Short mmCIF file of C-alpha atoms in Angstrom, two decimals:
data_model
loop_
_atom_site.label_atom_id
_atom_site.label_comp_id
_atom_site.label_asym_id
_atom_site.label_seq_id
_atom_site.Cartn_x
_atom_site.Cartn_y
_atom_site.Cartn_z
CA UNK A 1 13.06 26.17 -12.53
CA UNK A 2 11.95 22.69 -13.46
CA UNK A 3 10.89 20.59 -10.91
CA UNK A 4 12.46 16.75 -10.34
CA UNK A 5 10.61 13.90 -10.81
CA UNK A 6 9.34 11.76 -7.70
CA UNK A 7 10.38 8.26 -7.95
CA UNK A 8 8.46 5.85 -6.01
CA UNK A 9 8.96 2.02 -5.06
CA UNK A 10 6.37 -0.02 -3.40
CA UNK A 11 7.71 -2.83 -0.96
CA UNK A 12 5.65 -6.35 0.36
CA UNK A 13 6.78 -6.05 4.23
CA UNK A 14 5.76 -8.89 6.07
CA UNK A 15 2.94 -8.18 8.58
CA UNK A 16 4.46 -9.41 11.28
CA UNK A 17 7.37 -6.61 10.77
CA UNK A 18 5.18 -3.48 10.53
CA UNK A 19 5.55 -2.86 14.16
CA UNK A 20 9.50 -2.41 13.66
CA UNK A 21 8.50 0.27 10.39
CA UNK A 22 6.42 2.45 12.50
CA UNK A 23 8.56 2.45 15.78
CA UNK A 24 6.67 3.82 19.10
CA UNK A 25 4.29 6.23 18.25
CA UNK A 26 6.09 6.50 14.64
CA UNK A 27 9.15 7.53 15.68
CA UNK A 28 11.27 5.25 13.73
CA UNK A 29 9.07 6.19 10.31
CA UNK A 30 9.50 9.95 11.32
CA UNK A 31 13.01 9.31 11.43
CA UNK A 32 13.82 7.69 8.34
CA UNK A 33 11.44 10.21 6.12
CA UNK A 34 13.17 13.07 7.85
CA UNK A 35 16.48 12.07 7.26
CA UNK A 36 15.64 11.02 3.89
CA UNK A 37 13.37 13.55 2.54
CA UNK A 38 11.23 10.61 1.54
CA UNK A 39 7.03 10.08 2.29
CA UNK A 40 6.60 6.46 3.44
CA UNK A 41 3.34 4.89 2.98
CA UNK A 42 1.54 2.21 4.98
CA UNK A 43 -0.96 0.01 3.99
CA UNK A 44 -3.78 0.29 7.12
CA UNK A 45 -4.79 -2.74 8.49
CA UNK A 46 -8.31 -2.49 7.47
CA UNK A 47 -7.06 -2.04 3.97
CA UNK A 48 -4.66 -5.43 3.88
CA UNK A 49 -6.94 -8.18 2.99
CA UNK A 50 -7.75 -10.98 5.71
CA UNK A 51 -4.63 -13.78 5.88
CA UNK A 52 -2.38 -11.69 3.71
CA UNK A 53 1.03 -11.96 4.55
CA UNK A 54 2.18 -8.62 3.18
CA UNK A 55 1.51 -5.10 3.89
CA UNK A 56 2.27 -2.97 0.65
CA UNK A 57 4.68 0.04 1.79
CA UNK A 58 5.47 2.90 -0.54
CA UNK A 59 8.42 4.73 -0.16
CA UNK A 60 8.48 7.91 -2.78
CA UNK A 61 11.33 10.66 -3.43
CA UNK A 62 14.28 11.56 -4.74
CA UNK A 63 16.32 8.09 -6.18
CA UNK A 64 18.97 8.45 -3.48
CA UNK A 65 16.31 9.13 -0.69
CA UNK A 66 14.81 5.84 -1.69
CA UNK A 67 17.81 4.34 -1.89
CA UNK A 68 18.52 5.14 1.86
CA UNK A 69 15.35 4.87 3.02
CA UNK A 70 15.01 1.41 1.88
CA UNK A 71 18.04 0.44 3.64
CA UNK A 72 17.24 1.25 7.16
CA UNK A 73 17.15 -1.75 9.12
CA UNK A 74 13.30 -1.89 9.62
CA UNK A 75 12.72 -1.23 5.57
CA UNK A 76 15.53 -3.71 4.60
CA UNK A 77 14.03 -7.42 5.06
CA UNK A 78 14.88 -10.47 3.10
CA UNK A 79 11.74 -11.11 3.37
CA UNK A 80 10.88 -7.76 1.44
CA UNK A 81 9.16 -7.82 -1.92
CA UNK A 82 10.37 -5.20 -3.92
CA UNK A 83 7.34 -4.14 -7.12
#
């Protein structure tokens, strides 16, 4: 068996939005890595540095996981920078 490769894309959300990501006690980030079969990836606020406007976010799977994942509402900003 050879085992797929794990893709991974890192997005800028703004700050502000990070609330929406997580959901009450995580339950909208639960959501979209269970129905995507993706890991999701917060920066922690102590790791952001002071005044930044971005918290990095790193979504990491299967291409079409990502794909999806990205596309939930919370994940899918305009303001989103995608690295």
């Amino acid at each position: 068996t050879c085992a797929l490769p794990i893709w991974r894309v890192v997005i800028g959300l703004p700050a502000d939005r990070c609330g929406n990501v997580l959901g009450k006690r995580g339950v909208v980030m639960n959501f979209i890595k269970a129905s995507t079969l993706c890991t999701i990836r917060m920066q922690k606020r102590e790791e952001v540095p002071r005044n930044a406007l971005l918290r990095e976010t790193t979504v990491s799977g299967s291409p079409e996981g990502i794909e999806r994942a990205t596309h939930y509402a919370p994940l899918h900003q305009p303001a989103c920078q995608r690295h």
